[in-house]
PDB file of C-alpha atoms and ligand atoms in Angstrom:
ATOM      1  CA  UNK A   1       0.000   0.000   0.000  1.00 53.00           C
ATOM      2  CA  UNK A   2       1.547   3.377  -0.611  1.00 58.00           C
ATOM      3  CA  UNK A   3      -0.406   5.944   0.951  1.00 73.00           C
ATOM      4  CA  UNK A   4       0.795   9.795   0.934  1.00 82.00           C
ATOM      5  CA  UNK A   5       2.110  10.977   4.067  1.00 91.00           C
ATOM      6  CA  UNK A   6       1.184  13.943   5.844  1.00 95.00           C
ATOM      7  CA  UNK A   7       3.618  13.910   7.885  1.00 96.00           C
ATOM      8  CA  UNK A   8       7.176  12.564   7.561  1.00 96.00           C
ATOM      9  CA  UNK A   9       9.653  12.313  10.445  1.00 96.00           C
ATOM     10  CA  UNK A  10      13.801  11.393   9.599  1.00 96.00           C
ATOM     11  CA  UNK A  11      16.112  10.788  12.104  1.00 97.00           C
ATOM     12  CA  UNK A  12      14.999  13.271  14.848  1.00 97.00           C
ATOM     13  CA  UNK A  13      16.970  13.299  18.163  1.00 97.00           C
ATOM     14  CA  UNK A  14      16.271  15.091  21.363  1.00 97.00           C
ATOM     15  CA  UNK A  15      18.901  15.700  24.180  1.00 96.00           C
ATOM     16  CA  UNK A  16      18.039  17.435  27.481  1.00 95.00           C
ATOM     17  CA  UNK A  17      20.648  18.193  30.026  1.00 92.00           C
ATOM     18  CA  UNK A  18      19.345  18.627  33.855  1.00 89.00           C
ATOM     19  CA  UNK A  19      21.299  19.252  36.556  1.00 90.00           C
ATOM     20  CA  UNK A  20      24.338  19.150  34.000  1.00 90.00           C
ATOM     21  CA  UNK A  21      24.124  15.597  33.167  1.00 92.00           C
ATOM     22  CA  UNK A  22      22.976  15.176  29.290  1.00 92.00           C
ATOM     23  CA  UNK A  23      20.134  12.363  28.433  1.00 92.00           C
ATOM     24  CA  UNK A  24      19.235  11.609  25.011  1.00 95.00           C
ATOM     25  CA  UNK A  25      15.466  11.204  25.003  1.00 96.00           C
ATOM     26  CA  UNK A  26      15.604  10.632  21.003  1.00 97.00           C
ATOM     27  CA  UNK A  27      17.914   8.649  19.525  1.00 97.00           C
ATOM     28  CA  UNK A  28      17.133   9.085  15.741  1.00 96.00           C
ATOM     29  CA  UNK A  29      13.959   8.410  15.449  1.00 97.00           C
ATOM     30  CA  UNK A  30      11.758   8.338  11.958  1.00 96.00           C
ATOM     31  CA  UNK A  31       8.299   7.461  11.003  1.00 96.00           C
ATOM     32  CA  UNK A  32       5.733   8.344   8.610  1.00 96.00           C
ATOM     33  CA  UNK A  33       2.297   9.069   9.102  1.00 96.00           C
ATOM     34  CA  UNK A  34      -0.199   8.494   6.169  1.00 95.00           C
ATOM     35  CA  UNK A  35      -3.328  11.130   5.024  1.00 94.00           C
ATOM     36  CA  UNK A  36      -6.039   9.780   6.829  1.00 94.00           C
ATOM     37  CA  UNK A  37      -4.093   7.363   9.764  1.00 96.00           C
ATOM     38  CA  UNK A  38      -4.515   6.948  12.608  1.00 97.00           C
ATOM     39  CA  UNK A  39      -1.332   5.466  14.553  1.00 98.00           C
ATOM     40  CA  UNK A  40      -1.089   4.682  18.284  1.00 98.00           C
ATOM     41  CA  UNK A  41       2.465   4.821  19.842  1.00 97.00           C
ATOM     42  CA  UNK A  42       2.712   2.839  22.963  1.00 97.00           C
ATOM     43  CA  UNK A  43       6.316   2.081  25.125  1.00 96.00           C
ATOM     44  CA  UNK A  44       7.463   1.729  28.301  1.00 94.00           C
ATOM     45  CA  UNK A  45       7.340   4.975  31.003  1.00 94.00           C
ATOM     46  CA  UNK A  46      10.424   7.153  29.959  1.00 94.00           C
ATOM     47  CA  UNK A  47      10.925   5.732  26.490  1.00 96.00           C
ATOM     48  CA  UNK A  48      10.235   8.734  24.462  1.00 96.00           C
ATOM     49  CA  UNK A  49       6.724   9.056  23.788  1.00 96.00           C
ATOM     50  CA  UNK A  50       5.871  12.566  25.169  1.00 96.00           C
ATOM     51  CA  UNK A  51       8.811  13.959  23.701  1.00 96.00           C
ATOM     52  CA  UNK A  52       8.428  12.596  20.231  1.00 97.00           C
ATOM     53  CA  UNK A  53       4.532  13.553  20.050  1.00 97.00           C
ATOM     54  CA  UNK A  54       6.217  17.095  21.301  1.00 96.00           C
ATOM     55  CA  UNK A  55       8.205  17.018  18.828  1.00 96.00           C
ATOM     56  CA  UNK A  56       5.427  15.602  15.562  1.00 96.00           C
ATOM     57  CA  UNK A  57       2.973  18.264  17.113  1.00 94.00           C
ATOM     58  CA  UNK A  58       5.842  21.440  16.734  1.00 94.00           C
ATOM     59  CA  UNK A  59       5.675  22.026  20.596  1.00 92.00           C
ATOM     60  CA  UNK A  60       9.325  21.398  20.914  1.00 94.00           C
ATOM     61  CA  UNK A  61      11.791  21.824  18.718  1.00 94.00           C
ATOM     62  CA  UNK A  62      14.225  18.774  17.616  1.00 96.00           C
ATOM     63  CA  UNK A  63      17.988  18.968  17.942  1.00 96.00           C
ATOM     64  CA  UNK A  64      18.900  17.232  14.506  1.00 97.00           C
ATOM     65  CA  UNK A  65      16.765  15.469  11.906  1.00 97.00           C
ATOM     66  CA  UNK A  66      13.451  16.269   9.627  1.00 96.00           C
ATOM     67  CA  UNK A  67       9.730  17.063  10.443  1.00 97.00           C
ATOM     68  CA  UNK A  68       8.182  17.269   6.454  1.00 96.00           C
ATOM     69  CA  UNK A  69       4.734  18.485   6.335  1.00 95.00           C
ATOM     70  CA  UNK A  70       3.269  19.830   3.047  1.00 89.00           C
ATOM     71  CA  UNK A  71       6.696  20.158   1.292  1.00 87.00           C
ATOM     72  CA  UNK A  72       8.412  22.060   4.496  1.00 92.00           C
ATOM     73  CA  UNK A  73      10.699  21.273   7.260  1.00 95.00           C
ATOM     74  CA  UNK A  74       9.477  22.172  10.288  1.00 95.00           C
ATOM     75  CA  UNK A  75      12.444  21.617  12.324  1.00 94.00           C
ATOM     76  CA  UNK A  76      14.037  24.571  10.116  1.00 93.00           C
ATOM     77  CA  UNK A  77      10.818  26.527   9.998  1.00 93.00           C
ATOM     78  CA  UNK A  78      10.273  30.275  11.402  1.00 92.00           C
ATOM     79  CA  UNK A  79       8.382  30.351  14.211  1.00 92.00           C
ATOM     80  CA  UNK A  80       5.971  32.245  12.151  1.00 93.00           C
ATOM     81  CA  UNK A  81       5.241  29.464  10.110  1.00 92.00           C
ATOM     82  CA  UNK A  82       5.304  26.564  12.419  1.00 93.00           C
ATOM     83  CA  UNK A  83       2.620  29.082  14.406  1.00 90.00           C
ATOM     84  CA  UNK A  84       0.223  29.332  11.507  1.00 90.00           C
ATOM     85  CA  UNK A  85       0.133  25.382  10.934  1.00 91.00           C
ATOM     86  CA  UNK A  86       0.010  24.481  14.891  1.00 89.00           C
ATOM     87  CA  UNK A  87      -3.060  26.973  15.315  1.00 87.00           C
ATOM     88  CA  UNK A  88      -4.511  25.764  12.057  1.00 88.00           C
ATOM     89  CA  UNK A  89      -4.002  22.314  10.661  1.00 94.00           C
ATOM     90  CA  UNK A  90      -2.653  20.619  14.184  1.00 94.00           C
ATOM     91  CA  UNK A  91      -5.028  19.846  16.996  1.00 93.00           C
ATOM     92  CA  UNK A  92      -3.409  18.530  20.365  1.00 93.00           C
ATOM     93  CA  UNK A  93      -4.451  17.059  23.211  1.00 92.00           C
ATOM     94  CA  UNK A  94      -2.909  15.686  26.862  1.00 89.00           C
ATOM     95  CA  UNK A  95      -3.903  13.317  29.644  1.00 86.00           C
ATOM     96  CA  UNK A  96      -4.680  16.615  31.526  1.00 85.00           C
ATOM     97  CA  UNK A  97      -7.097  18.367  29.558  1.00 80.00           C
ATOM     98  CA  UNK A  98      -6.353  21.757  30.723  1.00 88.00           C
ATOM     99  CA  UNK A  99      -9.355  23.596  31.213  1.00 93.00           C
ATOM    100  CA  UNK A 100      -9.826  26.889  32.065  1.00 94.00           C
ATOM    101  CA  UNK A 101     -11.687  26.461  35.561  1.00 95.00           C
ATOM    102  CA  UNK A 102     -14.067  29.705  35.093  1.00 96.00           C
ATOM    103  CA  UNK A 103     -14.905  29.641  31.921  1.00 95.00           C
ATOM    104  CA  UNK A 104     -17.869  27.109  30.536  1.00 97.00           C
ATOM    105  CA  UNK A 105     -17.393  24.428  27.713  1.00 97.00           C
ATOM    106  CA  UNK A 106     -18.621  26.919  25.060  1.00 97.00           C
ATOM    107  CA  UNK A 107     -16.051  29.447  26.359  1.00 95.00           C
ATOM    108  CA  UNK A 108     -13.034  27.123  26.688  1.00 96.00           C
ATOM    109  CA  UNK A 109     -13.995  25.531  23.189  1.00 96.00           C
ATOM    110  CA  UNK A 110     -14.059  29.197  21.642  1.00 95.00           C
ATOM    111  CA  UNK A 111     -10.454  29.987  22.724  1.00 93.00           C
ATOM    112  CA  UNK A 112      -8.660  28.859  20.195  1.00 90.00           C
ATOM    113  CA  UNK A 113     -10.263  31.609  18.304  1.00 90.00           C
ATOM    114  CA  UNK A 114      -9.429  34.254  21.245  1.00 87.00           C
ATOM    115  CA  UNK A 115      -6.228  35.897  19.562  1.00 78.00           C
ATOM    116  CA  UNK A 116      -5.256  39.519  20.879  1.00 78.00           C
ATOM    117  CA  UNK A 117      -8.190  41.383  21.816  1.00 79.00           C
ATOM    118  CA  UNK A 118     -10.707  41.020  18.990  1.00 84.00           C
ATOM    119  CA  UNK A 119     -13.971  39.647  20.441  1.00 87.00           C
ATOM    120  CA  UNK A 120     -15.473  36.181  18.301  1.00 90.00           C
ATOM    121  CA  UNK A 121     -17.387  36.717  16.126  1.00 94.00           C
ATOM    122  CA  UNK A 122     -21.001  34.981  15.720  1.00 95.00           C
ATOM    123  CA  UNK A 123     -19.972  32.375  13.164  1.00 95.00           C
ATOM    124  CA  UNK A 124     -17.079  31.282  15.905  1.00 95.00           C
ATOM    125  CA  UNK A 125     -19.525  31.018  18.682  1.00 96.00           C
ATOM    126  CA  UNK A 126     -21.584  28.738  16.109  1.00 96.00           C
ATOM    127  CA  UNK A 127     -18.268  26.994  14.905  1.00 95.00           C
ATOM    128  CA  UNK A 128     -17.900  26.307  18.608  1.00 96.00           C
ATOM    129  CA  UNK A 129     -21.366  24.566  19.469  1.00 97.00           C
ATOM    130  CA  UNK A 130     -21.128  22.500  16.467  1.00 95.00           C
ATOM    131  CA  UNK A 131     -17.983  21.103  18.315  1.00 94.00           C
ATOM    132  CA  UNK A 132     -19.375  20.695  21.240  1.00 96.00           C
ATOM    133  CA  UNK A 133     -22.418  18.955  19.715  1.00 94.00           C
ATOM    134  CA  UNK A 134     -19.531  16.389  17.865  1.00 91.00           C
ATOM    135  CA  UNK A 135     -18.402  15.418  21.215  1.00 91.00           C
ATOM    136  CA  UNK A 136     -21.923  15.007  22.237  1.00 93.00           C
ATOM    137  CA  UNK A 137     -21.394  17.770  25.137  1.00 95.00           C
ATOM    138  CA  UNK A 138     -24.177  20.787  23.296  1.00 95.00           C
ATOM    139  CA  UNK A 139     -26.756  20.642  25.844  1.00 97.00           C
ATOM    140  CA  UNK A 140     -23.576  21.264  28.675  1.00 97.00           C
ATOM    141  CA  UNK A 141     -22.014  23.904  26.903  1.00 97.00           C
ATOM    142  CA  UNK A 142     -22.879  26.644  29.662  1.00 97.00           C
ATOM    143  CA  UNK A 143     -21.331  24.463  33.031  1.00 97.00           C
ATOM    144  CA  UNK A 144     -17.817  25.209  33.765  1.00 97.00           C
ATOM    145  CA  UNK A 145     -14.791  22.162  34.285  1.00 96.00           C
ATOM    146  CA  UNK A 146     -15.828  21.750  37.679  1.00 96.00           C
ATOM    147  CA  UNK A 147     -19.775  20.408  36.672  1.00 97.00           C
ATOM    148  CA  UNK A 148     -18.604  18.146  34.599  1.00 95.00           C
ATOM    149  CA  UNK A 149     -17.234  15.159  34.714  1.00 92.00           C
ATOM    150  CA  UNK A 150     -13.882  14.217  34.077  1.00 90.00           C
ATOM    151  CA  UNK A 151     -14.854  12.198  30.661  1.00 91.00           C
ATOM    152  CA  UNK A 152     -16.757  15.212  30.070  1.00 93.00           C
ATOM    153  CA  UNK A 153     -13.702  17.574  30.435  1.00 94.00           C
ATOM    154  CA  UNK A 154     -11.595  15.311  28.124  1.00 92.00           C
ATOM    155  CA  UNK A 155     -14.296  15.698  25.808  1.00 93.00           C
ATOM    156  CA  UNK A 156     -14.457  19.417  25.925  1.00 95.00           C
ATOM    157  CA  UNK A 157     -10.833  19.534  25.648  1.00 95.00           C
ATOM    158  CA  UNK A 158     -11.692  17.437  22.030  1.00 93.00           C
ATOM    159  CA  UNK A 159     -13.999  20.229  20.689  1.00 94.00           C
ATOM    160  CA  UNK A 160     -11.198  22.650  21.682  1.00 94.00           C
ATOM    161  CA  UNK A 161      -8.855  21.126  19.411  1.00 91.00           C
ATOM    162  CA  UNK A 162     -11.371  20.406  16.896  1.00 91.00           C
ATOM    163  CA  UNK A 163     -12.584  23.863  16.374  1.00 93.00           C
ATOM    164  CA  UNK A 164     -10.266  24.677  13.985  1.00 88.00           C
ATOM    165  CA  UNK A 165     -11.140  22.079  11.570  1.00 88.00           C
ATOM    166  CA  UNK A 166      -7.072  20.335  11.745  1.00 93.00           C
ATOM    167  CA  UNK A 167      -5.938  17.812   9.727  1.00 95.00           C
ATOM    168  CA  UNK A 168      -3.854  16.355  12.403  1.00 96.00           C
ATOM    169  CA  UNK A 169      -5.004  15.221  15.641  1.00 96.00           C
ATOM    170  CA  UNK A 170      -1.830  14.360  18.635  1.00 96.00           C
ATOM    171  CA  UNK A 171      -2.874  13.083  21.544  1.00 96.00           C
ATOM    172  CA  UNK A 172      -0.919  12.358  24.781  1.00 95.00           C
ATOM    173  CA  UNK A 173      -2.505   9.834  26.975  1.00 94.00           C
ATOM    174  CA  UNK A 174      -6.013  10.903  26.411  1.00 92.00           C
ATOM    175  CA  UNK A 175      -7.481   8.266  28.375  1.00 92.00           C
ATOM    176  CA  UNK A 176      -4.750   8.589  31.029  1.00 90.00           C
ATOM    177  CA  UNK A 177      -6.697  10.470  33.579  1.00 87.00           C
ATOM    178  CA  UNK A 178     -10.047   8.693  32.981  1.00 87.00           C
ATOM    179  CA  UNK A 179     -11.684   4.785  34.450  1.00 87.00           C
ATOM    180  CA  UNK A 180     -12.358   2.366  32.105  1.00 87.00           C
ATOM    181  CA  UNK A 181     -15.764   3.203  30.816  1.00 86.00           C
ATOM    182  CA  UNK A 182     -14.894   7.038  30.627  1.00 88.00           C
ATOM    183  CA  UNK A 183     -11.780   6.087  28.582  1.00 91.00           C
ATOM    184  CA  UNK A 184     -13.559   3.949  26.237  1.00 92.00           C
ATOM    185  CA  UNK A 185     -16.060   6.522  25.558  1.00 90.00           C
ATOM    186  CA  UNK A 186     -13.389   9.051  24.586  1.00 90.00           C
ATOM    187  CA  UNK A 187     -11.720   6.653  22.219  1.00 94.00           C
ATOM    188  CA  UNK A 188     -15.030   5.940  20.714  1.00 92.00           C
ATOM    189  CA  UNK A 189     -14.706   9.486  20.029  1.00 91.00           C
ATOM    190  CA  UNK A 190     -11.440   9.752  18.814  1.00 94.00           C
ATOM    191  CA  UNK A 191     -12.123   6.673  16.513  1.00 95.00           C
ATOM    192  CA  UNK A 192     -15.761   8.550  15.104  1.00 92.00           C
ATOM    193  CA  UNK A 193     -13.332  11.833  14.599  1.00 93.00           C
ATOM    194  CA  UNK A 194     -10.876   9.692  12.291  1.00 95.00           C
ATOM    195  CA  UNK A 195     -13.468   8.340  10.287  1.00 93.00           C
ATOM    196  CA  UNK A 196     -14.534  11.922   9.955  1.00 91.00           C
ATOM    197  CA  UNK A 197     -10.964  12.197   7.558  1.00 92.00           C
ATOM    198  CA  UNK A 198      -8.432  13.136  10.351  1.00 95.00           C
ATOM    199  CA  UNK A 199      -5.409  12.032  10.805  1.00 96.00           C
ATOM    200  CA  UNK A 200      -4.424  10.476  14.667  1.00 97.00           C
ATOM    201  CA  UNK A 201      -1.189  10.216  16.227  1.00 97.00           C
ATOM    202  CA  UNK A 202      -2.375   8.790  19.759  1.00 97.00           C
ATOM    203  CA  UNK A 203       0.613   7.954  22.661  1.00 97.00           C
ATOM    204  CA  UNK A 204      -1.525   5.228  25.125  1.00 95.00           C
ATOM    205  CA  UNK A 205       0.298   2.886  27.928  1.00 92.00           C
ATOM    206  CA  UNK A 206      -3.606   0.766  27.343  1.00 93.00           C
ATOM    207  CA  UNK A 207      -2.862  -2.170  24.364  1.00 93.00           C
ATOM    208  CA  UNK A 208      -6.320  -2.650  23.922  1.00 94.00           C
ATOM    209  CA  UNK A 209      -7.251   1.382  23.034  1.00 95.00           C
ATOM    210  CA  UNK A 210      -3.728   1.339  20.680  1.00 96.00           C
ATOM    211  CA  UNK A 211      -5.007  -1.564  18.599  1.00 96.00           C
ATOM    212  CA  UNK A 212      -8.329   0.682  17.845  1.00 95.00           C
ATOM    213  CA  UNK A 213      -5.086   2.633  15.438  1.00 96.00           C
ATOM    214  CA  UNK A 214      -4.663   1.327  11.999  1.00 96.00           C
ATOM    215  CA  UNK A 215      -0.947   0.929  12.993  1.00 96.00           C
ATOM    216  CA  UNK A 216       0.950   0.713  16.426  1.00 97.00           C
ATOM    217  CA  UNK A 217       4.322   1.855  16.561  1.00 97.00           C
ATOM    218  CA  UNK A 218       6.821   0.859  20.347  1.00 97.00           C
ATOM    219  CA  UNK A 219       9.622   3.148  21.605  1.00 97.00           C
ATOM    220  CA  UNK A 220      11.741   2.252  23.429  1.00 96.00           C
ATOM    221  CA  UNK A 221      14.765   3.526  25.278  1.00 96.00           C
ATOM    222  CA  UNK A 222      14.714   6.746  22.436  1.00 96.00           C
ATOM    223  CA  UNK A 223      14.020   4.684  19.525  1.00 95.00           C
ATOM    224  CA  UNK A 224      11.030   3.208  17.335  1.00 95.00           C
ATOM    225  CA  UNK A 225      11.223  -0.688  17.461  1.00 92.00           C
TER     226      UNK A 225
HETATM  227  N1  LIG B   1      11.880  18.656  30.027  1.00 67.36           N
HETATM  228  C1  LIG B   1      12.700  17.624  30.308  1.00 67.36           C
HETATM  229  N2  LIG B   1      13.885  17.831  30.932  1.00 67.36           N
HETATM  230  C2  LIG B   1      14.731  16.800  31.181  1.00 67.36           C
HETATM  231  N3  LIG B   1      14.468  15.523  30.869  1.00 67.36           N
HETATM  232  C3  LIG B   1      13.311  15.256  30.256  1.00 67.36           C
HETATM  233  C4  LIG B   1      12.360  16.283  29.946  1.00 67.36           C
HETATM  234  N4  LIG B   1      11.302  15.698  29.341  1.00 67.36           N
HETATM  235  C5  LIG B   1      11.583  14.387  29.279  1.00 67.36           C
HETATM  236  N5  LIG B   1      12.788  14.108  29.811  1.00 67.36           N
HETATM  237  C6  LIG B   1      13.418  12.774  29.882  1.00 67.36           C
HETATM  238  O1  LIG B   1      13.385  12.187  28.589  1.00 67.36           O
HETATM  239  C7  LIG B   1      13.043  10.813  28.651  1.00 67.36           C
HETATM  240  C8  LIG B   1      11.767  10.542  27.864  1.00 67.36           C
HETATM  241  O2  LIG B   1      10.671  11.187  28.500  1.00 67.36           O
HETATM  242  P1  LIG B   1       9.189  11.162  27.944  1.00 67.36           P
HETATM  243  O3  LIG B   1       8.372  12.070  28.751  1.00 67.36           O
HETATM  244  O4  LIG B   1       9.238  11.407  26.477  1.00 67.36           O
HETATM  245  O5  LIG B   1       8.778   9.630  28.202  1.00 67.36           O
HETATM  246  P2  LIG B   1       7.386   8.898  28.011  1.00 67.36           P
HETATM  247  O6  LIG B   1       7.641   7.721  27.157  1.00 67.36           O
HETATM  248  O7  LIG B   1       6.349   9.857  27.570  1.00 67.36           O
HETATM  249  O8  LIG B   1       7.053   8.392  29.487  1.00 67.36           O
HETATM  250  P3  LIG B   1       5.620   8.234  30.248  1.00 67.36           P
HETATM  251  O9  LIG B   1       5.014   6.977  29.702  1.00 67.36           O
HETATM  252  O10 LIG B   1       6.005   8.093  31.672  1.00 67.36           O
HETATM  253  O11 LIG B   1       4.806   9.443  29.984  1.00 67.36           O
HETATM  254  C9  LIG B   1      12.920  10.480  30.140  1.00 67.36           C
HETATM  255  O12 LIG B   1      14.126   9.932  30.559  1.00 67.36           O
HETATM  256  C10 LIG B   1      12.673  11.822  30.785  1.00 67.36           C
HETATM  257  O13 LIG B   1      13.169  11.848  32.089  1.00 67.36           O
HETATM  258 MG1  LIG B   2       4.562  10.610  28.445  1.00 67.36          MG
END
């Protein structure tokens, strides 16, 4: 099968010295995501996995190697550019879903949108209930974090990232925080939003949620095995 990538990843390493003693948290590490996949990364605790998603998603920058997304390198990007495709064709999410604790769903969905000090506009505040309707959360959208549950704020968190419309979706351990049934619900989610056309890079330490992926890649110790 030879599917285009979206997103194409060459020999990317990651060093970070604390306390003046250097660890390599990437050792060279490549991989290619195809339009349209959805790949799960799993790996033992310290192997790699936050940093590389870190890394795929633009949050932190890589010390050697290539991150090739629509004919650029991102590793060599301005930050001007790497800003305009994080805000609008990548979408990330954490185990943590980092809510803002007074202001409702609808608000915390719409802040993507809240740049400088222009107030949204109508057709935001729409684009933002149509979110929270795909996450099933519309009739909620005026409770803040703390009325919600905690599958409920991971959902929330969802329509956040997928108010933009991105093509890329990275998530960190989005079931981390959340029991069993709360976790499958959310990757019942995250499955419905890949069949909607985007692509999924998903980190998970639960087997059962990474074989949902079309593809599951292991770290370990810096590397992809
Ligand atoms: N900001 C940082 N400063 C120093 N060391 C770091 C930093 N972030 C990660 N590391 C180190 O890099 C290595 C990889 O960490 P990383 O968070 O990527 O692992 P992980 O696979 O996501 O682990 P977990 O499953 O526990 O989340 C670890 O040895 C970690 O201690
Ligand atoms: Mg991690």
């Amino acid at each position: 099968m030879t599917a285009t990538p979206i997103l194409e990843v060459v020999g990317v390493t990651k060093a970070f010295t604390q306390d003046g003693l250097t660890a390599l948290a990437l050792k060279g590490v490549s991989l290619s995501v195809s339009q349209g996949e959805f790949v799960s990364i799993v790996g033992r605790s310290g192997s790699g996995k936050s940093t590389f998603l870190s890394v795929l998603s633009t949050l932190l920058k890589p010390d050697a190697g290539q991150l090739n997304y629509q004919g650029r390198d991102l590793a060599r990007a301005s930050e001007a550019e790497i800003n305009a495709i994080r805000h609008g064709d990548f979408a990330v999410i954490f185990q943590f879903h980092y809510l803002l604790p007074y202001l409702t769903a609808l608000e915390n969905t719409l802040l993507p949108f809240m740049r400088g000090l222009k107030p949204v506009t109508r057709a935001q505040k729409a684009r933002a209930m149509q979110s929270l309707e795909r996450v099933g959360l519309a009739d909620k959208a005026h409770r803040l974090p703390g009325q919600l549950s905690g599958g409920e704020q991971q959902r929330v968190a969802i329509a956040r990232a997928l108010v933009k419309d991105a093509r890329i979706l990275f998530a960190d351990e989005p079931t981390g925080s959340l029991d069993s049934a709360t976790g499958g619900t959310v990757m019942e989610l995250l499955k419905g939003i890949h069949g909607d056309g985007l692509s999924v890079v998903m980190v998970t330490h639960n087997e059962e949620y990474a074989r949902l992926g079309d593809r599951v890649v292991r770290m370990e110790d810096g590397l992809v095995v």
